[in-house]
Amino acid sequence: MTANLRCVIVAVDGSEQSMNALRWALDNLKLRAPAADSTETPGTFIILHVQSPPSIAAGLNPGAIPFGGPSDLEVPAFTAAIEAHQKRITEAILEHALEICRQKTANVKTQVVIGDPKEKICEAVENLHADLLVMGSRAFGPIKRMFLGSVSNYCTNHAECPVIIVKGKDASS
């Protein structure tokens, strides 16, 4: 594909589908490579991982504590433990992604943001002025998609750049 891409964001979430999307991007997309005497910057693949906020990761919506205790109480140690766990997961995901990149020659950067994946991916596209967004498709069934929503579907409709969805070899699984 085109050699004029300046910024390509590849969203990874640790799933095999997202890693396949990264492999596809590295194998099929040609980034801008300026001439030696040019001041243009070379194109970059940005591996983007969106981490859930600790309260979402824990599945918590802290309600009132029974027996008259304070409500809206956050337990700092619990929150810190969740954050440390998420940080380890994020590091493992990015390490896996960078291992895939080491097998290729590409200008790659990583970025981690915290929040709702749908919104944060679209924000990153806007903030980084991405030329293209590449992501895998989890291939949820219609029921799961109805309740969870599809990040790839949302980004296809809301990202301010073209979006490529890389489906697995067997999209029915």
XYZ file of N, CA and C in Angstrom:
519
model
N 0.828 -1.199 0.000
C 0.000 0.000 0.000
C 0.867 1.254 0.000
N 0.264 2.375 -0.106
C 0.910 3.669 -0.259
C 2.155 3.870 0.599
N 3.082 4.637 0.105
C 4.314 4.904 0.848
C 4.286 6.308 1.434
N 3.117 6.917 1.505
C 3.032 8.285 1.995
C 2.413 8.374 3.392
N 2.292 7.233 4.072
C 1.702 7.231 5.404
C 2.707 7.769 6.415
N 2.265 8.774 7.146
C 3.139 9.413 8.135
C 2.949 8.812 9.513
N 1.683 8.522 9.871
C 1.371 8.006 11.200
C 0.283 6.948 11.089
N 0.632 5.725 11.456
C -0.337 4.632 11.461
C -0.466 4.138 12.894
N -1.682 4.190 13.422
C -1.932 3.680 14.770
C -2.440 2.248 14.650
N -1.811 1.353 15.413
C -2.287 -0.025 15.504
C -2.726 -0.237 16.949
N -4.019 -0.456 17.150
C -4.560 -0.646 18.497
C -4.394 -2.109 18.894
N -3.760 -2.344 20.055
C -3.574 -3.713 20.538
C -4.180 -3.853 21.928
N -4.813 -5.001 22.145
C -5.427 -5.252 23.454
C -4.966 -6.569 24.062
N -3.974 -7.182 23.445
C -3.469 -8.450 23.956
C -4.077 -9.654 23.268
N -5.191 -9.461 22.570
C -5.830 -10.588 21.879
C -4.992 -10.984 20.667
N -5.153 -12.232 20.266
C -4.437 -12.708 19.086
C -4.894 -11.924 17.854
N -6.178 -11.513 17.837
C -6.685 -10.739 16.700
C -5.942 -9.415 16.573
N -5.666 -8.753 17.702
C -4.969 -7.467 17.621
C -3.511 -7.661 17.206
N -2.896 -8.760 17.649
C -1.507 -9.031 17.246
C -1.443 -9.391 15.758
N -2.475 -10.078 15.263
C -2.540 -10.371 13.820
C -2.696 -9.077 13.023
N -3.454 -8.122 13.565
C -3.613 -6.829 12.890
C -2.262 -6.107 12.831
N -1.482 -6.202 13.904
C -0.146 -5.593 13.918
C 0.746 -6.252 12.867
N 0.728 -7.575 12.826
C 1.532 -8.283 11.811
C 1.111 -7.857 10.403
N -0.206 -7.771 10.183
C -0.709 -7.384 8.871
C -0.203 -5.986 8.498
N -0.291 -5.056 9.450
C 0.146 -3.678 9.179
C 1.627 -3.644 8.821
N 2.436 -4.363 9.599
C 3.884 -4.364 9.335
C 4.212 -4.990 7.982
N 3.445 -6.008 7.608
C 3.704 -6.714 6.348
C 3.166 -5.988 5.121
N 2.105 -5.202 5.297
C 1.395 -4.678 4.126
C 1.423 -3.172 3.937
N 1.807 -2.432 4.961
C 1.789 -0.978 4.841
C 3.199 -0.432 4.700
N 3.345 0.495 3.803
C 4.641 1.120 3.573
C 4.550 2.558 4.076
N 5.392 2.880 5.057
C 5.381 4.225 5.624
C 6.265 5.155 4.819
N 6.029 6.449 5.009
C 6.819 7.459 4.327
C 8.294 7.318 4.713
N 9.152 7.271 3.728
C 10.595 7.221 3.953
C 11.208 8.396 3.200
N 11.462 9.512 3.895
C 11.963 10.703 3.207
C 13.362 10.499 2.627
N 13.659 11.258 1.595
C 14.984 11.208 0.981
C 16.025 11.645 2.001
N 17.268 11.238 1.782
C 18.353 11.506 2.730
C 18.535 13.004 2.992
N 18.315 13.841 1.978
C 18.532 15.283 2.146
C 17.253 16.014 2.570
N 16.214 15.253 2.904
C 14.925 15.851 3.262
C 14.842 16.108 4.764
N 14.031 17.097 5.139
C 13.808 17.377 6.565
C 12.533 16.713 7.063
N 11.842 16.013 6.165
C 10.624 15.305 6.573
C 10.965 14.205 7.571
N 10.042 13.952 8.499
C 10.265 12.852 9.428
C 9.739 11.567 8.803
N 10.392 10.435 9.096
C 9.905 9.178 8.532
C 8.569 8.793 9.167
N 7.835 7.959 8.474
C 6.556 7.498 9.005
C 6.752 6.617 10.221
N 5.732 6.565 11.079
C 5.816 5.813 12.330
C 4.576 4.948 12.535
N 4.814 3.717 13.001
C 3.734 2.883 13.511
C 3.625 3.194 14.996
N 2.441 3.532 15.460
C 2.236 3.746 16.891
C 1.383 2.604 17.414
N 1.979 1.830 18.305
C 1.247 0.731 18.928
C 0.531 1.322 20.131
N -0.782 1.334 20.067
C -1.602 1.969 21.099
C -2.305 0.908 21.937
N -2.126 1.011 23.251
C -2.851 0.122 24.163
C -3.679 0.980 25.105
N -4.949 0.645 25.231
C -5.841 1.369 26.137
C -6.073 0.502 27.369
N -5.684 1.053 28.504
C -5.826 0.351 29.781
C -7.111 0.825 30.447
N -7.854 -0.095 31.044
C -9.086 0.289 31.750
C -8.746 1.006 33.041
N -9.576 1.972 33.447
C -9.381 2.582 34.766
C -9.540 1.503 35.835
N -8.861 1.632 36.983
C -8.905 0.586 38.009
C -10.312 0.188 38.434
N -11.236 1.140 38.535
C -12.584 0.808 38.995
C -13.297 -0.093 37.996
N -13.034 0.111 36.693
C -13.657 -0.734 35.670
C -12.984 -2.100 35.674
N -11.665 -2.118 35.833
C -10.929 -3.384 35.826
C -11.395 -4.281 36.954
N -11.745 -3.692 38.089
C -12.179 -4.480 39.232
C -13.656 -4.827 39.145
N -14.345 -4.268 38.176
C -15.775 -4.501 38.049
C -16.535 -3.849 39.191
N -15.987 -2.748 39.686
C -16.563 -2.122 40.871
C -17.385 -0.902 40.547
N -18.421 -0.765 41.284
C -19.118 0.505 41.369
C -19.388 0.615 42.855
N -18.408 1.133 43.640
C -18.519 1.011 45.088
C -19.833 1.577 45.594
N -20.591 0.718 46.219
C -21.859 1.137 46.793
C -21.637 1.486 48.255
N -22.733 1.743 48.947
C -22.644 2.077 50.367
C -22.160 0.864 51.147
N -21.304 1.126 52.118
C -20.832 0.058 52.985
C -21.918 -0.169 54.038
N -22.289 -1.454 54.292
C -23.375 -1.694 55.250
C -23.004 -1.223 56.661
N -23.995 -1.125 57.513
C -23.839 -0.746 58.921
C -23.361 0.685 59.090
N -23.793 1.561 58.210
C -23.550 2.982 58.420
C -22.151 3.464 58.129
N -21.348 2.662 57.459
C -19.997 3.111 57.104
C -20.066 4.133 55.991
N -18.954 4.792 55.707
C -18.959 5.810 54.653
C -19.178 5.176 53.284
N -19.900 5.889 52.423
C -20.037 5.411 51.051
C -18.959 6.110 50.220
N -18.847 5.741 48.969
C -17.841 6.327 48.056
C -16.432 6.224 48.629
N -16.176 5.144 49.326
C -14.856 4.963 49.930
C -14.007 4.124 48.994
N -12.839 4.622 48.663
C -11.911 3.835 47.864
C -10.862 3.279 48.787
N -10.534 2.034 48.606
C -9.495 1.427 49.420
C -8.184 1.591 48.663
N -7.293 2.473 49.140
C -6.075 2.779 48.386
C -5.222 1.549 48.064
N -5.079 0.630 49.006
C -4.245 -0.549 48.762
C -4.848 -1.412 47.651
N -6.169 -1.516 47.649
C -6.866 -2.312 46.636
C -6.669 -1.680 45.258
N -6.868 -0.377 45.192
C -6.683 0.352 43.940
C -5.238 0.220 43.447
N -4.286 0.349 44.377
C -2.865 0.243 44.006
C -2.551 -1.154 43.479
N -3.135 -2.167 44.092
C -2.893 -3.545 43.643
C -3.438 -3.759 42.236
N -4.623 -3.214 41.973
C -5.216 -3.340 40.633
C -4.349 -2.602 39.617
N -3.910 -1.388 39.972
C -3.071 -0.613 39.052
C -1.772 -1.340 38.748
N -1.157 -1.949 39.778
C 0.097 -2.682 39.569
C -0.140 -3.883 38.656
N -1.260 -4.569 38.860
C -1.603 -5.725 38.030
C -1.822 -5.288 36.577
N -2.557 -4.194 36.389
C -2.813 -3.687 35.035
C -1.512 -3.271 34.359
N -0.613 -2.676 35.138
C 0.668 -2.239 34.570
C 1.454 -3.451 34.056
N 1.417 -4.549 34.816
C 2.120 -5.772 34.386
C 1.479 -6.330 33.109
N 0.156 -6.304 33.049
C -0.537 -6.790 31.847
C -0.165 -5.919 30.644
N -0.207 -4.601 30.833
C 0.142 -3.672 29.754
C 1.567 -3.909 29.267
N 2.500 -4.068 30.213
C 3.900 -4.315 29.840
C 4.023 -5.605 29.035
N 3.288 -6.654 29.444
C 3.345 -7.927 28.718
C 2.772 -7.778 27.304
N 1.669 -7.039 27.174
C 1.054 -6.823 25.859
C 2.011 -6.068 24.942
N 2.611 -4.988 25.471
C 3.527 -4.195 24.644
C 4.796 -4.976 24.313
N 5.271 -5.787 25.245
C 6.466 -6.601 24.977
C 6.185 -7.588 23.847
N 5.000 -8.203 23.880
C 4.599 -9.128 22.809
C 4.537 -8.387 21.469
N 3.934 -7.206 21.480
C 3.827 -6.408 20.249
C 5.210 -6.014 19.731
N 6.078 -5.597 20.634
C 7.425 -5.173 20.204
C 8.242 -6.361 19.705
N 7.994 -7.537 20.248
C 8.671 -8.746 19.760
C 8.281 -9.005 18.303
N 7.004 -8.813 17.991
C 6.537 -8.952 16.602
C 7.254 -7.927 15.719
N 7.398 -6.700 16.230
C 8.028 -5.622 15.461
C 9.519 -5.871 15.237
N 10.176 -6.538 16.190
C 11.622 -6.785 16.061
C 11.944 -7.642 14.842
N 10.978 -8.435 14.425
C 11.192 -9.296 13.262
C 11.100 -8.511 11.952
N 10.686 -7.266 12.039
C 10.537 -6.419 10.845
C 11.423 -5.186 11.039
N 11.624 -4.455 9.988
C 12.311 -3.176 10.151
C 11.266 -2.082 9.991
N 10.913 -1.476 11.110
C 9.894 -0.432 11.070
C 10.171 0.556 12.195
N 9.788 1.792 11.955
C 9.892 2.835 12.965
C 8.645 2.716 13.851
N 8.839 2.261 15.101
C 7.706 1.942 15.971
C 7.821 2.695 17.292
N 6.689 3.209 17.757
C 6.602 3.815 19.089
C 5.411 3.184 19.791
N 5.431 3.209 21.122
C 4.289 2.695 21.870
C 3.642 3.838 22.643
N 2.354 3.688 22.889
C 1.631 4.674 23.687
C 0.564 3.941 24.485
N 0.453 4.303 25.771
C -0.570 3.727 26.639
C -1.450 4.861 27.130
N -2.751 4.668 27.036
C -3.702 5.638 27.567
C -4.694 4.872 28.448
N -5.333 5.576 29.357
C -6.264 4.945 30.289
C -7.659 5.486 30.042
N -8.621 4.581 29.906
C -10.002 5.005 29.707
C -10.780 4.003 28.889
N -11.864 4.463 28.313
C -12.716 3.632 27.467
C -12.039 3.449 26.111
N -11.784 2.196 25.690
C -11.051 1.970 24.437
C -11.636 2.687 23.238
N -12.977 2.662 23.094
C -13.599 3.287 21.922
C -13.231 4.765 21.842
N -13.406 5.451 22.962
C -13.158 6.894 22.980
C -11.671 7.215 22.883
N -10.854 6.470 23.613
C -9.419 6.771 23.671
C -8.722 6.495 22.341
N -9.151 5.467 21.627
C -8.548 5.193 20.320
C -8.875 6.335 19.362
N -10.129 6.770 19.353
C -10.520 7.877 18.470
C -9.824 9.180 18.866
N -9.653 9.405 20.175
C -8.913 10.588 20.643
C -7.471 10.555 20.153
N -6.832 9.382 20.256
C -5.434 9.248 19.818
C -5.310 9.522 18.322
N -6.263 9.019 17.546
C -6.268 9.267 16.098
C -6.275 10.776 15.841
N -7.126 11.479 16.583
C -7.249 12.929 16.406
C -5.985 13.652 16.883
N -5.525 13.325 18.093
C -4.368 14.027 18.677
C -3.075 13.802 17.901
N -2.911 12.597 17.349
C -1.673 12.267 16.633
C -1.793 12.528 15.137
N -2.958 12.999 14.700
C -3.215 13.252 13.278
C -2.881 12.016 12.449
N -3.400 10.878 12.891
C -3.103 9.606 12.226
C -3.657 9.587 10.809
N -2.906 8.968 9.929
C -3.340 8.785 8.544
C -4.194 7.534 8.399
N -4.025 6.589 9.346
C -4.704 5.302 9.243
C -4.754 4.654 10.622
N -5.862 3.977 10.918
C -6.013 3.192 12.142
C -6.189 1.741 11.729
N -5.403 0.861 12.342
C -5.502 -0.570 12.057
C -5.863 -1.276 13.357
N -6.843 -2.149 13.301
C -7.226 -2.890 14.498
C -7.776 -4.250 14.136
N -7.715 -5.164 15.094
C -8.282 -6.490 14.900
C -9.750 -6.472 15.258
N -10.434 -7.531 14.880
C -11.843 -7.664 15.213
C -12.001 -8.880 16.101
N -12.660 -8.689 17.244
C -12.842 -9.782 18.201
C -13.888 -10.776 17.719
N -14.659 -10.417 16.722
C -15.692 -11.293 16.150
C -16.670 -11.797 17.204
N -17.200 -10.865 18.003
C -18.253 -11.226 18.957
C -19.481 -11.659 18.182
N -20.260 -12.520 18.779
C -21.549 -12.880 18.194
C -22.501 -11.705 18.346
N -23.651 -11.771 17.693
C -24.585 -10.631 17.701
C -25.073 -10.256 19.103
N -25.258 -11.230 20.000
C -25.755 -10.935 21.353
C -24.689 -10.196 22.153
N -23.476 -10.736 22.158
C -22.385 -10.107 22.905
C -22.123 -8.698 22.375
N -22.148 -8.558 21.049
C -21.893 -7.257 20.439
C -22.960 -6.244 20.853
N -24.219 -6.721 20.976
C -25.317 -5.843 21.346
C -25.088 -5.278 22.758
N -24.604 -6.120 23.683
C -24.415 -5.673 25.062
C -23.085 -4.968 25.274
N -22.033 -5.478 24.674
C -20.701 -4.908 24.889
C -20.360 -3.806 23.901
N -21.012 -3.843 22.758
C -20.637 -2.905 21.704
C -19.364 -3.405 21.046
N -19.089 -2.928 19.906
C -17.896 -3.337 19.186
C -16.969 -2.134 19.085
N -15.767 -2.284 19.653
C -14.793 -1.189 19.597
C -14.457 -0.889 18.141
N -14.243 -1.947 17.359
C -13.883 -1.718 15.954
C -15.016 -1.043 15.190
N -16.247 -1.426 15.485
C -17.396 -0.808 14.819
C -17.496 0.670 15.194
N -17.330 0.972 16.476
C -17.386 2.359 16.939
C -16.295 3.191 16.256
N -15.069 2.660 16.244
C -13.947 3.412 15.655
C -14.124 3.607 14.163
N -14.699 2.612 13.495
C -14.963 2.748 12.058
C -15.878 3.934 11.795
N -16.845 4.135 12.690
C -17.812 5.217 12.500
C -17.373 6.561 13.050
N -16.409 6.598 13.981
C -16.074 7.848 14.657
C -14.635 8.338 14.463
N -13.719 7.478 14.058
C -12.328 7.911 13.892
C -12.222 8.876 12.721
N -11.332 9.865 12.872
C -11.172 10.890 11.839
C -10.123 10.514 10.793
N -10.031 9.223 10.495
C -9.122 8.763 9.448
C -9.661 7.431 8.933
N -9.121 6.942 7.827
C -9.537 5.617 7.365
C -9.198 4.553 8.420
N -10.016 3.508 8.482
C -9.829 2.429 9.451
C -9.771 1.106 8.692
N -8.773 0.296 9.024
C -8.689 -1.051 8.460
C -8.925 -2.029 9.599
N -9.919 -2.891 9.432
C -10.216 -3.948 10.400
C -9.650 -5.242 9.845
N -8.718 -5.834 10.580
C -8.105 -7.087 10.145
C -8.830 -8.223 10.850
N -9.543 -9.018 10.081
C -10.279 -10.149 10.650
C -9.368 -11.374 10.652
N -9.689 -12.285 11.578
C -8.925 -13.533 11.647
C -9.182 -14.379 10.419
N -8.393 -15.429 10.301
C -8.543 -16.336 9.157
C -9.952 -16.933 9.146
N -10.456 -17.267 10.365
C -11.790 -17.842 10.471
C -12.660 -16.870 11.244
N -13.366 -16.008 10.544
C -14.171 -14.964 11.178
C -15.384 -15.527 11.913
N -15.726 -16.781 11.672
C -16.920 -17.353 12.312
C -16.644 -17.878 13.705
N -15.380 -17.970 14.107
C -15.077 -18.539 15.419
C -15.298 -17.556 16.532
